[in-house]
């Protein structure tokens, strides 16, 4: 029996992976490494690393303090590396219309009542609820994987981040 070993990466140590296609066309696959994407991103850029219709996964380099954000739908943040504090405010009034997908950056401190904070470390997931504003803070660089809907702040860099190789030759 073949033994398999799982290695989990980080911002400081990751290996570029790949896709081993057994019985399919390589053009059907995209592959990127969230740690490599975050390492090459500015703090709090929201770079798409996965997409299914309007739903997306965004790799975010958490470093310092982010702007305040809100969304017209729930979002989920998974800390993949480091420690990230998430500050939450229950908004006095909606700041994003229900028909606006994705995350919206807010100007200044949002009006509302402090809900609390979450200190999330590698492997922890936090719900970022509709009707709340949130802000990330990381004393040292880390990586957040955000599940959301594609929106104005979502950055597409597929050509830069996806695996190169035989797919480029066709």
CSV table of C-alpha atoms in Angstrom, one decimal:
chain,number,residue,atom,x,y,z
A,1,UNK,CA,0.0,0.0,0.0
A,2,UNK,CA,1.4,3.4,-1.0
A,3,UNK,CA,1.7,5.9,1.9
A,4,UNK,CA,0.7,9.4,1.3
A,5,UNK,CA,1.9,12.4,3.3
A,6,UNK,CA,0.0,15.7,3.5
A,7,UNK,CA,2.1,18.8,3.8
A,8,UNK,CA,0.4,22.1,4.7
A,9,UNK,CA,2.0,25.3,3.5
A,10,UNK,CA,2.4,28.7,4.9
A,11,UNK,CA,3.4,32.2,3.7
A,12,UNK,CA,7.0,31.4,4.7
A,13,UNK,CA,7.2,27.9,3.3
A,14,UNK,CA,5.1,26.6,0.4
A,15,UNK,CA,5.8,24.5,-2.7
A,16,UNK,CA,4.2,25.1,-6.0
A,17,UNK,CA,1.9,22.2,-6.5
A,18,UNK,CA,0.4,20.7,-9.7
A,19,UNK,CA,-2.3,18.7,-11.2
A,20,UNK,CA,-1.7,15.2,-12.3
A,21,UNK,CA,-4.3,14.5,-15.0
A,22,UNK,CA,-5.0,10.7,-15.4
A,23,UNK,CA,-7.7,10.4,-18.0
A,24,UNK,CA,-8.9,13.9,-19.0
A,25,UNK,CA,-7.9,17.0,-20.9
A,26,UNK,CA,-5.6,19.3,-18.8
A,27,UNK,CA,-7.5,22.3,-20.2
A,28,UNK,CA,-10.3,21.4,-17.8
A,29,UNK,CA,-8.3,22.3,-14.8
A,30,UNK,CA,-6.9,25.4,-13.1
A,31,UNK,CA,-4.5,25.2,-10.2
A,32,UNK,CA,-3.1,27.9,-8.0
A,33,UNK,CA,-1.4,28.0,-4.6
A,34,UNK,CA,-3.1,30.3,-2.1
A,35,UNK,CA,0.1,30.9,-0.2
A,36,UNK,CA,2.0,31.9,-3.4
A,37,UNK,CA,-0.9,34.2,-4.4
A,38,UNK,CA,-1.0,35.9,-1.0
A,39,UNK,CA,2.8,36.2,-0.9
A,40,UNK,CA,2.6,38.2,-4.2
A,41,UNK,CA,-0.4,40.3,-3.2
A,42,UNK,CA,-0.7,43.6,-1.4
A,43,UNK,CA,-2.3,43.5,2.0
A,44,UNK,CA,-6.0,42.9,1.8
A,45,UNK,CA,-6.2,42.5,-2.0
A,46,UNK,CA,-9.0,40.0,-2.7
A,47,UNK,CA,-7.5,37.7,-5.4
A,48,UNK,CA,-9.8,35.0,-6.8
A,49,UNK,CA,-8.4,31.5,-6.5
A,50,UNK,CA,-11.6,29.6,-7.1
A,51,UNK,CA,-14.9,30.3,-8.8
A,52,UNK,CA,-18.3,28.5,-9.1
A,53,UNK,CA,-20.8,30.6,-10.9
A,54,UNK,CA,-21.1,33.9,-8.8
A,55,UNK,CA,-19.5,32.3,-5.8
A,56,UNK,CA,-15.8,32.7,-5.3
A,57,UNK,CA,-12.9,31.9,-3.0
A,58,UNK,CA,-10.5,34.8,-2.5
A,59,UNK,CA,-6.9,34.6,-1.2
A,60,UNK,CA,-6.2,37.6,1.1
A,61,UNK,CA,-2.8,38.6,2.5
A,62,UNK,CA,-3.7,39.7,6.1
A,63,UNK,CA,-1.0,42.2,7.1
A,64,UNK,CA,-1.7,45.2,9.4
A,65,UNK,CA,-5.2,46.6,9.6
A,66,UNK,CA,-7.7,46.4,6.8
A,67,UNK,CA,-10.4,48.9,5.9
A,68,UNK,CA,-13.9,48.1,7.2
A,69,UNK,CA,-16.0,45.9,4.9
A,70,UNK,CA,-19.7,44.8,4.6
A,71,UNK,CA,-21.6,42.5,2.3
A,72,UNK,CA,-25.3,42.0,1.5
A,73,UNK,CA,-24.8,38.3,2.2
A,74,UNK,CA,-23.0,36.1,4.6
A,75,UNK,CA,-19.3,35.5,4.0
A,76,UNK,CA,-17.0,33.0,5.6
A,77,UNK,CA,-13.3,33.5,6.4
A,78,UNK,CA,-10.8,30.7,7.0
A,79,UNK,CA,-7.4,31.6,8.4
A,80,UNK,CA,-4.9,29.5,6.5
A,81,UNK,CA,-1.8,30.9,8.1
A,82,UNK,CA,-1.0,33.2,11.0
A,83,UNK,CA,-3.3,34.8,13.5
A,84,UNK,CA,-6.0,37.3,12.4
A,85,UNK,CA,-8.3,39.4,14.6
A,86,UNK,CA,-11.7,40.0,13.1
A,87,UNK,CA,-13.6,43.0,14.6
A,88,UNK,CA,-17.4,43.0,14.1
A,89,UNK,CA,-19.9,45.8,14.3
A,90,UNK,CA,-23.7,45.3,14.0
A,91,UNK,CA,-24.7,48.1,11.6
A,92,UNK,CA,-27.3,50.7,12.6
A,93,UNK,CA,-28.6,50.6,9.0
A,94,UNK,CA,-27.7,48.6,5.9
A,95,UNK,CA,-24.7,50.1,4.0
A,96,UNK,CA,-24.9,47.7,1.1
A,97,UNK,CA,-28.1,47.1,-1.0
A,98,UNK,CA,-29.3,43.5,-1.2
A,99,UNK,CA,-28.7,43.3,-5.0
A,100,UNK,CA,-25.0,44.2,-4.6
A,101,UNK,CA,-22.8,41.1,-4.7
A,102,UNK,CA,-19.4,40.7,-3.1
A,103,UNK,CA,-17.6,42.7,-0.4
A,104,UNK,CA,-17.9,46.5,-0.2
A,105,UNK,CA,-15.1,48.6,1.4
A,106,UNK,CA,-16.6,51.2,3.8
A,107,UNK,CA,-15.2,54.6,4.5
A,108,UNK,CA,-14.1,55.2,8.1
A,109,UNK,CA,-15.6,53.6,11.2
A,110,UNK,CA,-19.1,52.2,10.5
A,111,UNK,CA,-22.0,53.3,12.7
A,112,UNK,CA,-23.4,50.6,15.0
A,113,UNK,CA,-22.9,48.5,18.1
A,114,UNK,CA,-19.7,46.5,18.7
A,115,UNK,CA,-20.5,42.8,18.4
A,116,UNK,CA,-17.1,41.7,19.5
A,117,UNK,CA,-14.0,40.2,18.0
A,118,UNK,CA,-12.7,36.9,16.9
A,119,UNK,CA,-9.1,35.9,17.2
A,120,UNK,CA,-8.7,33.2,14.5
A,121,UNK,CA,-5.6,31.1,14.0
A,122,UNK,CA,-4.6,28.6,11.3
A,123,UNK,CA,-7.5,26.3,10.5
A,124,UNK,CA,-10.2,28.5,12.3
A,125,UNK,CA,-13.2,29.6,10.3
A,126,UNK,CA,-15.4,32.7,11.2
A,127,UNK,CA,-18.8,33.7,9.8
A,128,UNK,CA,-19.0,37.3,8.7
A,129,UNK,CA,-22.8,37.9,8.8
A,130,UNK,CA,-25.0,40.0,6.6
A,131,UNK,CA,-25.9,43.2,8.4
A,132,UNK,CA,-22.5,43.5,10.1
A,133,UNK,CA,-19.3,45.3,9.2
A,134,UNK,CA,-15.9,43.6,9.8
A,135,UNK,CA,-12.3,44.6,9.9
A,136,UNK,CA,-9.2,42.3,9.8
A,137,UNK,CA,-6.1,42.9,11.8
A,138,UNK,CA,-2.9,40.9,11.7
A,139,UNK,CA,0.2,41.9,13.7
A,140,UNK,CA,2.3,39.6,11.4
A,141,UNK,CA,1.5,38.5,7.8
A,142,UNK,CA,-1.0,35.8,7.4
A,143,UNK,CA,-3.4,34.3,4.9
A,144,UNK,CA,-7.2,34.3,4.8
A,145,UNK,CA,-9.4,32.4,2.4
A,146,UNK,CA,-12.7,34.2,2.0
A,147,UNK,CA,-15.8,32.5,0.6
A,148,UNK,CA,-18.1,35.2,-0.8
A,149,UNK,CA,-19.7,36.3,-4.1
A,150,UNK,CA,-17.7,37.9,-6.9
A,151,UNK,CA,-17.9,41.7,-6.5
A,152,UNK,CA,-16.2,45.0,-7.2
A,153,UNK,CA,-13.2,44.2,-5.0
A,154,UNK,CA,-12.6,40.8,-6.5
A,155,UNK,CA,-9.4,40.7,-8.5
A,156,UNK,CA,-8.9,38.2,-11.4
A,157,UNK,CA,-5.3,37.2,-12.1
A,158,UNK,CA,-5.9,33.7,-13.6
A,159,UNK,CA,-3.2,34.0,-16.2
A,160,UNK,CA,-0.6,35.0,-13.6
A,161,UNK,CA,-1.6,32.5,-10.8
A,162,UNK,CA,-2.7,29.3,-12.6
A,163,UNK,CA,-0.4,26.4,-13.4
A,164,UNK,CA,1.8,26.8,-16.5
A,165,UNK,CA,2.8,23.9,-18.7
A,166,UNK,CA,1.3,21.8,-21.4
A,167,UNK,CA,-1.9,23.8,-21.3
A,168,UNK,CA,-0.1,26.9,-22.6
A,169,UNK,CA,1.2,25.1,-25.7
A,170,UNK,CA,-2.2,24.6,-27.4
